[in-house]
Amino acid sequence: DYEVVIDTTLEDGALTYGELYIPGDSSDEILLSAHICHPSLANDNLSGICIATVLAEWLQKQPRRRFSYRFLFAPATIGAITWLAQNHSTLDRVKHGLILSLLGDAGHSTYKRSRQGTARIDQVAEHVLTSSGDAFEVRDFVPYGYDERQFCSPGINLAMGCLMRTPDGEFPEYHTSGDNLDFIKPASLADSFEKCLRIVKIFENDDVLLNQRPFCEPRLGKHGLYESLPQDTNVQNFQHAVQWVLNLSDGQHSLFDIAMRSKLDFSIICKAARELSRCGLVISQDKRNTV
Amino acid sequence: DYEVVIDTTLEDGALTYGELYIPGDSSDEILLSAHICHPSLANDNLSGICIATVLAEWLQKQPRRRFSYRFLFAPATIGAITWLAQNHSTLDRVKHGLILSLLGDAGHSTYKRSRQGTARIDQVAEHVLTSSGDAFEVRDFVPYGYDERQFCSPGINLAMGCLMRTPDGEFPEYHTSGDNLDFIKPASLADSFEKCLRIVKIFENDDVLLNQRPFCEPRLGKHGLYESLPQDTNVQNFQHAVQWVLNLSDGQHSLFDIAMRSKLDFSIICKAARELSRCGLVISQDKRNTV
Amino acid sequence: DYEVVIDTTLEDGALTYGELYIPGDSSDEILLSAHICHPSLANDNLSGICIATVLAEWLQKQPRRRFSYRFLFAPATIGAITWLAQNHSTLDRVKHGLILSLLGDAGHSTYKRSRQGTARIDQVAEHVLTSSGDAFEVRDFVPYGYDERQFCSPGINLAMGCLMRTPDGEFPEYHTSGDNLDFIKPASLADSFEKCLRIVKIFENDDVLLNQRPFCEPRLGKHGLYESLPQDTNVQNFQHAVQWVLNLSDGQHSLFDIAMRSKLDFSIICKAARELSRCGLVISQDKRNTV
């Protein structure tokens, strides 16, 4: 038997939210949002607040950033609605975003697509989960859940998905006192952070390169980029990455597009791109435009 | 041993077909066709004639209709060819259609797509069969079978599919004296009618609504449209339907589009739309245009 | 233990390649390339050279050809690069092509798609393998392998795929003395030739026809093209082919498109088209344009 005492009054009050803006080279923004309104619950959503905080710290330590980042810590629903109302005229700056929640439980990662469904954030999150080698699930957007309800409402429609582990309502401890620090697995929290970081790194490092020798293959051996019989898987993957970057750097494919088509990890595609840039075999499309 | 006596003469005659036109608010037509030329066969095609007749009766009883309906009762092939020749100049009125045949046997429902393949009738029929929960089959168009051979010939190419149960030639009683009234199952006939009716109701009730509060979610509780913890599946489905209608009523999605994307039944989407209209949260795009 | 003696000098030399041009009615070319640089290896690539030679012989025996054909016998990589450099200004003549290699081993056929991925050659090769009834595999393009590395480099990007049996590096005899004449199976070599020939015949015989009676079905019986109850599968397939050709000869579909959609073999579609042409029920779109 329970006795519940609700001691409350109805009067004018104030809504408090936290906002952190980390500027980058471009005014294009990546928005990361965590709800803060569930008292005493660890997974829902101290885990999201924690990941957002560590990610902000990591970003601030970088010497420069391509994108600007905005972190929002606000009560669910009413906080997101308030922030969107106050920033309506500048929402077009938000190019990509994530709602961060439920990131510390023992379950595998779950990504819920944006309302747009095939936005870049949707492709990037799915690539990170796929190339992790871990179990994961990608779900289509539905207009209930967390603050994607607001960020993906029809008049807002931001390219924001939701990164979670076990989704809301699908674990017994959800919205109970069982969602406490014991329910949080350090390895899960670390893994969630790692996946967020990989997503951010893709946006930071993606680029459209132009192959400067597009007619047939250039001789790679003299640049130290070719072994005729690589025995090591990493060496072979790197060599394939070099060939993919050369083959698809035609102005139509970014490095991330190349990672998706080749099914190689974005990081090895970037490494190949750096080596090819060093040799002058590819140059950035942007750099060419500014010459 | 058989002795077959064919007592016939070759002379000029006449071709008879029946046509019933039921006008609606729009001159856009839905064409329903049943072949009448197989003497003494019950499933092929007294069943189709029967469903068409009861459907016509139902439509005539409605106080108003959005579409106009045309029922055609004609001998297969030559009847359809004759009707198409006589109505060639007004065929652009026919927006959707169904060939009705083989609708009374014990087999599950089969829908054969139009030549166009992704016409609205194809989407609507597939949605009705999918959301029925019953076994069913959807097949691609082939240029043999019933009068889709004529209605979907290359110069006609109407958006007409064929609704059946077990297809022609795929049951032993086909085109034999075994296709008699005993072969007809009342429950199958009733189920076929129900599915035709659901198809018609989708065309009659589909609409493009516009969310009048497209920036974030409106407060639904004060309209009695929100329960925070619905325990009942029907209540929860209704609430999800309300959220889907709000989320996708952006002028790009009709109610039927919303039913397809949400995988909720069209009827519950319509119910949600009615409630939201009542509260003024959505209005019909057409109504807006006429203001 | 091995002792390897490499007796070589570095001095200016010459690169030799063989080229055979067989003219057709059109200057549009189909390019067939086989590498010739692997000494003493039978499958890699005497098999490809052999198939190319027999195919050239077959083509030269034809009274006329629709396409012009160019056969290239060149050392891998450097030969293809040289030929492409010397013919850069006329590469737009090459409409379709195949790299022929590894065509004699006991494995099933493998087709590696062009960089374009959905080029006509990709559709045609897949149709031939599918309709053969034999086991086969179709793989996506990767920028390593044989001379597709050059023919499909980003500045060249020809519509050329690679027809093989067991791919390079995937059989133990690959690049060893075990790849000798004993490793070649006459039946495999004959089957590879047959499949090349089917590919060529599709390009030679494809055409866009126009149904001259596009409103409903014409009466086929008086032309001997209709049996009401065909008992024989071949007769029934032919009749279906007649109906498909009539139904889709609307100016939007070539005979090969019709074969793909109907899932009937291209040869039976062609046979139906010939019969329908004979009766005047279809005419070639090109012929109409020249009238």
Short mmCIF file of N, CA and C in Angstrom, two decimals, chain A residues 211 214-217 226 240 243-244 246-248 250 253 261 263, chain C residues 81 84 88 114-115 141-144 149-150 152-156:
data_model
loop_
_atom_site.label_atom_id
_atom_site.label_comp_id
_atom_site.label_asym_id
_atom_site.label_seq_id
_atom_site.Cartn_x
_atom_site.Cartn_y
_atom_site.Cartn_z
N ASN A 211 40.61 13.60 -57.62
CA ASN A 211 41.75 12.84 -58.13
C ASN A 211 42.43 13.66 -59.22
N PRO A 214 43.01 11.35 -63.02
CA PRO A 214 41.79 10.53 -63.12
C PRO A 214 41.79 9.54 -64.28
N PHE A 215 42.78 9.65 -65.19
CA PHE A 215 42.80 8.73 -66.34
C PHE A 215 43.71 7.56 -66.00
N CYS A 216 43.12 6.42 -65.68
CA CYS A 216 43.83 5.22 -65.25
C CYS A 216 44.47 5.43 -63.88
N GLU A 217 45.09 4.36 -63.38
CA GLU A 217 45.68 4.41 -62.04
C GLU A 217 47.06 5.04 -62.09
N TYR A 226 51.97 1.18 -52.42
CA TYR A 226 51.55 -0.05 -53.06
C TYR A 226 52.47 -1.20 -52.70
N HIS A 240 43.40 -1.07 -50.33
CA HIS A 240 42.08 -0.96 -50.96
C HIS A 240 41.50 0.44 -50.74
N GLN A 243 42.90 2.74 -53.20
CA GLN A 243 42.30 2.55 -54.53
C GLN A 243 40.88 3.11 -54.60
N TRP A 244 40.12 2.92 -53.52
CA TRP A 244 38.75 3.47 -53.50
C TRP A 244 38.76 4.99 -53.54
N LEU A 246 41.04 6.98 -54.75
CA LEU A 246 41.39 7.41 -56.11
C LEU A 246 40.22 7.20 -57.06
N ASN A 247 39.58 6.04 -56.94
CA ASN A 247 38.55 5.69 -57.92
C ASN A 247 37.31 6.56 -57.82
N LEU A 248 36.95 6.97 -56.62
CA LEU A 248 35.68 7.70 -56.45
C LEU A 248 35.86 9.20 -56.20
N ASP A 250 35.88 11.87 -57.73
CA ASP A 250 35.52 12.45 -59.03
C ASP A 250 34.67 13.71 -58.85
N HIS A 253 31.62 12.26 -54.98
CA HIS A 253 31.62 11.44 -53.76
C HIS A 253 32.52 12.06 -52.70
N ARG A 261 30.30 3.21 -49.72
CA ARG A 261 30.29 2.31 -50.88
C ARG A 261 31.32 1.19 -50.74
N LYS A 263 32.45 -0.02 -47.97
CA LYS A 263 32.24 -0.75 -46.72
C LYS A 263 33.51 -0.81 -45.88
N ILE C 81 46.48 0.85 -69.98
CA ILE C 81 46.78 2.28 -69.81
C ILE C 81 47.28 2.87 -71.13
N LEU C 84 44.39 3.14 -73.64
CA LEU C 84 43.47 4.22 -73.26
C LEU C 84 44.10 5.58 -73.56
N HIS C 88 42.25 8.09 -76.31
CA HIS C 88 41.44 8.90 -75.40
C HIS C 88 40.34 9.68 -76.11
N SER C 114 30.29 -3.12 -63.59
CA SER C 114 31.07 -1.93 -63.91
C SER C 114 31.01 -0.95 -62.74
N ARG C 115 31.89 0.03 -62.76
CA ARG C 115 31.86 1.11 -61.76
C ARG C 115 30.51 1.81 -61.76
N PHE C 141 31.18 -3.71 -58.25
CA PHE C 141 32.50 -3.21 -58.62
C PHE C 141 33.35 -2.93 -57.38
N VAL C 142 34.61 -3.30 -57.46
CA VAL C 142 35.63 -2.81 -56.53
C VAL C 142 36.81 -2.37 -57.39
N PRO C 143 37.57 -1.37 -56.96
CA PRO C 143 38.61 -0.81 -57.84
C PRO C 143 39.92 -1.59 -57.79
N TYR C 144 39.85 -2.90 -57.60
CA TYR C 144 41.02 -3.75 -57.74
C TYR C 144 40.55 -5.01 -58.45
N ARG C 149 40.27 -1.82 -63.42
CA ARG C 149 40.96 -0.77 -62.67
C ARG C 149 41.26 0.43 -63.57
N GLN C 150 41.56 0.16 -64.84
CA GLN C 150 41.86 1.25 -65.78
C GLN C 150 40.59 1.69 -66.53
N CYS C 152 37.63 1.46 -65.73
CA CYS C 152 36.66 2.08 -64.82
C CYS C 152 37.33 3.08 -63.88
N SER C 153 38.49 3.61 -64.26
CA SER C 153 39.07 4.70 -63.45
C SER C 153 38.18 5.93 -63.62
N PRO C 154 38.24 6.88 -62.67
CA PRO C 154 37.20 7.92 -62.65
C PRO C 154 37.14 8.79 -63.90
N GLY C 155 38.28 9.03 -64.55
CA GLY C 155 38.26 9.86 -65.76
C GLY C 155 37.88 9.09 -67.01
N ILE C 156 37.85 7.76 -66.92
CA ILE C 156 37.52 6.91 -68.08
C ILE C 156 36.08 6.40 -67.93
#
